[in-house]
mmCIF file of C-alpha atoms in Angstrom:
data_model
loop_
_atom_site.group_PDB
_atom_site.id
_atom_site.type_symbol
_atom_site.label_atom_id
_atom_site.label_comp_id
_atom_site.label_asym_id
_atom_site.label_seq_id
_atom_site.Cartn_x
_atom_site.Cartn_y
_atom_site.Cartn_z
ATOM 1 C CA UNK P 1 -0.148 0.189 -0.121
ATOM 2 C CA UNK P 2 1.545 3.629 -1.015
ATOM 3 C CA UNK P 3 1.874 5.671 1.444
ATOM 4 C CA UNK P 4 0.015 8.863 1.770
ATOM 5 C CA UNK P 5 2.944 11.326 2.930
ATOM 6 C CA UNK P 6 6.015 11.776 0.652
ATOM 7 C CA UNK P 7 8.062 11.581 4.251
ATOM 8 C CA UNK P 8 8.253 8.502 6.150
ATOM 9 C CA UNK P 9 8.867 9.030 9.729
ATOM 10 C CA UNK P 10 11.249 6.812 11.775
ATOM 11 C CA UNK P 11 11.898 6.705 15.486
ATOM 12 C CA UNK P 12 14.021 3.906 16.849
ATOM 13 C CA UNK P 13 14.464 3.689 20.910
ATOM 14 C CA UNK P 14 17.733 2.025 22.157
ATOM 15 C CA UNK P 15 16.649 -0.317 25.591
ATOM 16 C CA UNK P 16 19.990 -1.315 25.926
ATOM 17 C CA UNK P 17 22.725 0.411 28.173
ATOM 18 C CA UNK P 18 22.464 3.905 29.242
ATOM 19 C CA UNK P 19 24.462 6.264 30.261
ATOM 20 C CA UNK P 20 25.563 5.974 34.119
ATOM 21 C CA UNK P 21 23.749 8.455 36.587
ATOM 22 C CA UNK P 22 24.004 8.894 39.890
ATOM 23 C CA UNK P 23 20.803 8.341 42.230
ATOM 24 C CA UNK P 24 18.902 10.919 43.995
ATOM 25 C CA UNK P 25 21.773 13.448 46.035
ATOM 26 C CA UNK P 26 24.634 11.798 45.008
ATOM 27 C CA UNK P 27 27.044 14.168 42.842
ATOM 28 C CA UNK P 28 27.856 13.049 39.211
ATOM 29 C CA UNK P 29 31.719 13.395 39.179
ATOM 30 C CA UNK P 30 33.524 12.042 36.245
ATOM 31 C CA UNK P 31 35.898 9.212 36.993
ATOM 32 C CA UNK P 32 33.390 8.377 39.963
ATOM 33 C CA UNK P 33 33.605 4.409 39.916
ATOM 34 C CA UNK P 34 30.018 4.307 40.197
ATOM 35 C CA UNK P 35 28.647 7.759 39.417
ATOM 36 C CA UNK P 36 30.910 8.720 36.692
ATOM 37 C CA UNK P 37 32.986 5.644 35.099
ATOM 38 C CA UNK P 38 35.374 6.858 32.398
ATOM 39 C CA UNK P 39 36.274 4.217 29.788
ATOM 40 C CA UNK P 40 32.564 2.683 29.922
ATOM 41 C CA UNK P 41 30.676 4.441 27.169
ATOM 42 C CA UNK P 42 28.809 6.181 29.670
ATOM 43 C CA UNK P 43 27.523 8.864 26.987
ATOM 44 C CA UNK P 44 27.020 6.579 24.457
ATOM 45 C CA UNK P 45 25.884 2.449 24.560
ATOM 46 C CA UNK P 46 27.768 -0.348 25.286
ATOM 47 C CA UNK P 47 25.033 -2.848 24.615
ATOM 48 C CA UNK P 48 22.146 -1.946 22.134
ATOM 49 C CA UNK P 49 18.683 -3.411 22.199
ATOM 50 C CA UNK P 50 17.015 -1.134 19.317
ATOM 51 C CA UNK P 51 12.961 -1.264 19.006
ATOM 52 C CA UNK P 52 11.464 0.255 16.084
ATOM 53 C CA UNK P 53 8.304 2.127 17.430
ATOM 54 C CA UNK P 54 7.516 4.024 14.236
ATOM 55 C CA UNK P 55 4.203 2.323 13.478
ATOM 56 C CA UNK P 56 3.042 3.440 17.081
ATOM 57 C CA UNK P 57 3.738 7.027 17.447
ATOM 58 C CA UNK P 58 1.265 9.334 16.710
ATOM 59 C CA UNK P 59 2.575 12.856 17.602
ATOM 60 C CA UNK P 60 6.117 14.273 17.527
ATOM 61 C CA UNK P 61 7.015 17.774 19.425
ATOM 62 C CA UNK P 62 10.385 18.973 19.183
ATOM 63 C CA UNK P 63 11.473 22.196 19.598
ATOM 64 C CA UNK P 64 15.284 23.966 20.775
ATOM 65 C CA UNK P 65 18.027 25.387 19.297
ATOM 66 C CA UNK P 66 19.329 29.173 19.695
ATOM 67 C CA UNK P 67 17.003 31.631 22.157
ATOM 68 C CA UNK P 68 18.093 35.138 20.276
ATOM 69 C CA UNK P 69 16.219 37.232 22.724
ATOM 70 C CA UNK P 70 18.498 35.664 25.970
ATOM 71 C CA UNK P 71 21.187 34.914 23.724
ATOM 72 C CA UNK P 72 22.156 31.392 24.260
ATOM 73 C CA UNK P 73 21.479 27.995 23.068
ATOM 74 C CA UNK P 74 19.015 25.717 24.358
ATOM 75 C CA UNK P 75 18.512 22.119 24.579
ATOM 76 C CA UNK P 76 16.214 20.700 21.838
ATOM 77 C CA UNK P 77 13.650 19.015 23.922
ATOM 78 C CA UNK P 78 9.841 17.692 23.261
ATOM 79 C CA UNK P 79 7.375 15.002 23.679
ATOM 80 C CA UNK P 80 6.949 11.962 21.266
ATOM 81 C CA UNK P 81 3.562 9.858 21.930
ATOM 82 C CA UNK P 82 2.998 6.238 21.789
ATOM 83 C CA UNK P 83 -0.506 4.849 21.458
ATOM 84 C CA UNK P 84 -0.105 1.286 23.537
ATOM 85 C CA UNK P 85 -2.874 -1.496 22.595
ATOM 86 C CA UNK P 86 -0.828 -3.552 24.097
ATOM 87 C CA UNK P 87 0.456 -1.812 27.579
ATOM 88 C CA UNK P 88 4.015 -2.836 27.120
ATOM 89 C CA UNK P 89 5.246 0.784 27.461
ATOM 90 C CA UNK P 90 3.659 1.139 30.620
ATOM 91 C CA UNK P 91 6.442 1.152 33.770
ATOM 92 C CA UNK P 92 4.622 -0.607 35.874
ATOM 93 C CA UNK P 93 3.515 -3.711 33.484
ATOM 94 C CA UNK P 94 5.494 -6.509 35.083
ATOM 95 C CA UNK P 95 4.199 -8.476 31.770
ATOM 96 C CA UNK P 96 5.804 -6.218 29.166
ATOM 97 C CA UNK P 97 8.789 -7.582 26.999
ATOM 98 C CA UNK P 98 10.449 -4.147 28.158
ATOM 99 C CA UNK P 99 9.573 -4.005 31.787
ATOM 100 C CA UNK P 100 12.381 -3.542 33.999
ATOM 101 C CA UNK P 101 14.020 -1.472 30.787
ATOM 102 C CA UNK P 102 11.769 1.396 30.279
ATOM 103 C CA UNK P 103 14.011 3.592 32.619
ATOM 104 C CA UNK P 104 15.030 7.488 31.958
ATOM 105 C CA UNK P 105 18.284 8.199 29.896
ATOM 106 C CA UNK P 106 17.230 5.494 27.030
ATOM 107 C CA UNK P 107 18.441 6.912 23.660
ATOM 108 C CA UNK P 108 16.107 7.700 21.182
ATOM 109 C CA UNK P 109 16.351 9.077 17.281
ATOM 110 C CA UNK P 110 13.659 10.686 15.064
ATOM 111 C CA UNK P 111 14.218 10.730 11.299
ATOM 112 C CA UNK P 112 12.123 11.143 8.341
ATOM 113 C CA UNK P 113 12.855 9.277 4.822
ATOM 114 C CA UNK P 114 12.290 10.869 1.704
ATOM 115 C CA UNK P 115 12.766 9.623 -1.272
ATOM 116 C CA UNK P 116 14.897 6.810 -0.233
ATOM 117 C CA UNK P 117 17.302 9.215 2.137
ATOM 118 C CA UNK P 118 16.981 8.857 6.068
ATOM 119 C CA UNK P 119 17.483 12.345 7.642
ATOM 120 C CA UNK P 120 18.236 12.876 10.934
ATOM 121 C CA UNK P 121 15.808 15.267 12.861
ATOM 122 C CA UNK P 122 16.712 14.471 16.604
ATOM 123 C CA UNK P 123 19.022 12.450 18.713
ATOM 124 C CA UNK P 124 18.678 12.226 22.155
ATOM 125 C CA UNK P 125 17.708 10.734 25.780
ATOM 126 C CA UNK P 126 14.128 10.008 27.681
ATOM 127 C CA UNK P 127 13.776 11.706 30.461
ATOM 128 C CA UNK P 128 10.102 10.398 31.427
ATOM 129 C CA UNK P 129 7.498 7.906 30.617
ATOM 130 C CA UNK P 130 4.037 9.985 31.643
ATOM 131 C CA UNK P 131 1.559 7.293 30.851
ATOM 132 C CA UNK P 132 -2.200 7.623 30.632
ATOM 133 C CA UNK P 133 -5.130 5.887 29.981
ATOM 134 C CA UNK P 134 -8.276 7.897 29.102
ATOM 135 C CA UNK P 135 -11.663 6.595 29.750
ATOM 136 C CA UNK P 136 -13.056 6.910 26.569
ATOM 137 C CA UNK P 137 -9.766 4.876 24.892
ATOM 138 C CA UNK P 138 -9.983 1.003 24.882
ATOM 139 C CA UNK P 139 -6.167 1.513 25.577
ATOM 140 C CA UNK P 140 -3.706 4.014 27.051
ATOM 141 C CA UNK P 141 -0.572 5.805 25.655
ATOM 142 C CA UNK P 142 2.515 6.810 27.020
ATOM 143 C CA UNK P 143 4.220 10.444 26.255
ATOM 144 C CA UNK P 144 8.225 10.234 26.357
ATOM 145 C CA UNK P 145 9.962 13.595 27.286
ATOM 146 C CA UNK P 146 12.679 13.837 25.106
ATOM 147 C CA UNK P 147 15.950 16.013 25.512
ATOM 148 C CA UNK P 148 19.668 16.156 23.790
ATOM 149 C CA UNK P 149 22.971 15.695 25.165
ATOM 150 C CA UNK P 150 23.103 19.269 26.729
ATOM 151 C CA UNK P 151 20.910 17.627 29.433
ATOM 152 C CA UNK P 152 23.691 15.142 30.483
ATOM 153 C CA UNK P 153 26.155 17.553 29.885
ATOM 154 C CA UNK P 154 24.303 19.565 32.404
ATOM 155 C CA UNK P 155 24.280 17.048 34.979
ATOM 156 C CA UNK P 156 27.981 16.033 34.538
ATOM 157 C CA UNK P 157 30.905 17.297 36.819
ATOM 158 C CA UNK P 158 34.192 17.807 35.579
ATOM 159 C CA UNK P 159 37.532 19.966 37.257
ATOM 160 C CA UNK P 160 40.329 18.840 35.401
ATOM 161 C CA UNK P 161 40.367 18.677 31.359
ATOM 162 C CA UNK P 162 42.998 16.571 29.835
ATOM 163 C CA UNK P 163 44.672 18.322 26.897
ATOM 164 C CA UNK P 164 42.923 21.735 28.035
ATOM 165 C CA UNK P 165 46.180 23.374 26.930
ATOM 166 C CA UNK P 166 46.285 27.334 25.858
ATOM 167 C CA UNK P 167 46.241 28.246 22.416
ATOM 168 C CA UNK P 168 43.262 25.739 21.213
ATOM 169 C CA UNK P 169 41.127 27.243 19.119
ATOM 170 C CA UNK P 170 36.962 27.189 20.601
ATOM 171 C CA UNK P 171 36.434 24.200 18.234
ATOM 172 C CA UNK P 172 39.594 22.240 19.432
ATOM 173 C CA UNK P 173 38.533 22.768 23.152
ATOM 174 C CA UNK P 174 35.216 21.821 23.068
ATOM 175 C CA UNK P 175 36.353 18.437 21.079
ATOM 176 C CA UNK P 176 38.968 18.245 24.259
ATOM 177 C CA UNK P 177 36.006 18.551 26.610
ATOM 178 C CA UNK P 178 33.767 16.108 25.027
ATOM 179 C CA UNK P 179 36.859 13.624 24.599
ATOM 180 C CA UNK P 180 37.142 13.879 28.385
ATOM 181 C CA UNK P 181 33.451 12.849 28.868
ATOM 182 C CA UNK P 182 33.730 9.917 26.199
ATOM 183 C CA UNK P 183 31.215 11.351 24.063
ATOM 184 C CA UNK P 184 31.077 9.570 20.861
ATOM 185 C CA UNK P 185 32.499 11.250 17.921
ATOM 186 C CA UNK P 186 30.401 10.233 15.508
ATOM 187 C CA UNK P 187 27.996 12.504 16.697
ATOM 188 C CA UNK P 188 29.675 15.393 16.755
ATOM 189 C CA UNK P 189 30.272 17.959 13.948
ATOM 190 C CA UNK P 190 31.969 21.053 15.060
ATOM 191 C CA UNK P 191 33.938 23.731 13.418
ATOM 192 C CA UNK P 192 37.499 24.938 14.053
ATOM 193 C CA UNK P 193 36.219 27.835 15.752
ATOM 194 C CA UNK P 194 37.784 31.710 15.325
ATOM 195 C CA UNK P 195 39.418 32.366 18.919
ATOM 196 C CA UNK P 196 41.886 30.755 20.852
ATOM 197 C CA UNK P 197 41.541 29.530 24.486
ATOM 198 C CA UNK P 198 43.416 30.190 27.427
ATOM 199 C CA UNK P 199 44.702 27.135 29.612
ATOM 200 C CA UNK P 200 41.736 25.170 31.154
ATOM 201 C CA UNK P 201 41.238 26.066 34.915
ATOM 202 C CA UNK P 202 40.721 23.209 36.183
ATOM 203 C CA UNK P 203 37.553 24.216 38.403
ATOM 204 C CA UNK P 204 34.695 22.258 39.559
ATOM 205 C CA UNK P 205 31.654 22.969 37.335
ATOM 206 C CA UNK P 206 29.096 20.978 34.883
ATOM 207 C CA UNK P 207 30.307 19.572 31.191
ATOM 208 C CA UNK P 208 28.044 21.997 29.693
ATOM 209 C CA UNK P 209 29.632 24.984 31.933
ATOM 210 C CA UNK P 210 32.644 24.120 30.606
ATOM 211 C CA UNK P 211 31.822 23.946 26.923
#
């Protein structure tokens, strides 16, 4: 059957291993044995378990980017609504094959497929699963609250930036910071930059602040 629209939407969720984050009240510190392990792909995935929910998605709302009025870049974030006739996306459903995997910080990718070419529109992480079961419906739905890696950078603390030497361009410094937190190179597209940096001060701050 021919698709009624020229663009096909693809939504993939990775229920595999997720970034390592602290429990409530525990600071996230890079290279902490429990709450910030390095060399363990904590900003990427060691084991993937991809679920294609494209046919169940009924609404997508994504926004963000540069805020002209506040003169700053804001995270891309939004909501993805999934109709759930089987109840599999209810985190409290112990009979779901996804039970125990519906946790925060699972990765999600939204793309549009046009004329055989895939165009990525959003790559980020799930922050919450807001499940609803309206009385006028025979099944429920879940709203996935999603945000890009800015949220991860704002949760992670960093002090010393290895390789943060004087004379680096801004682009080189950003790449150095991302290297220090093992952020995947495949998810970067960074210009060289027009200015040079002083040596990193080595003060404690969030990764987002360092960037």
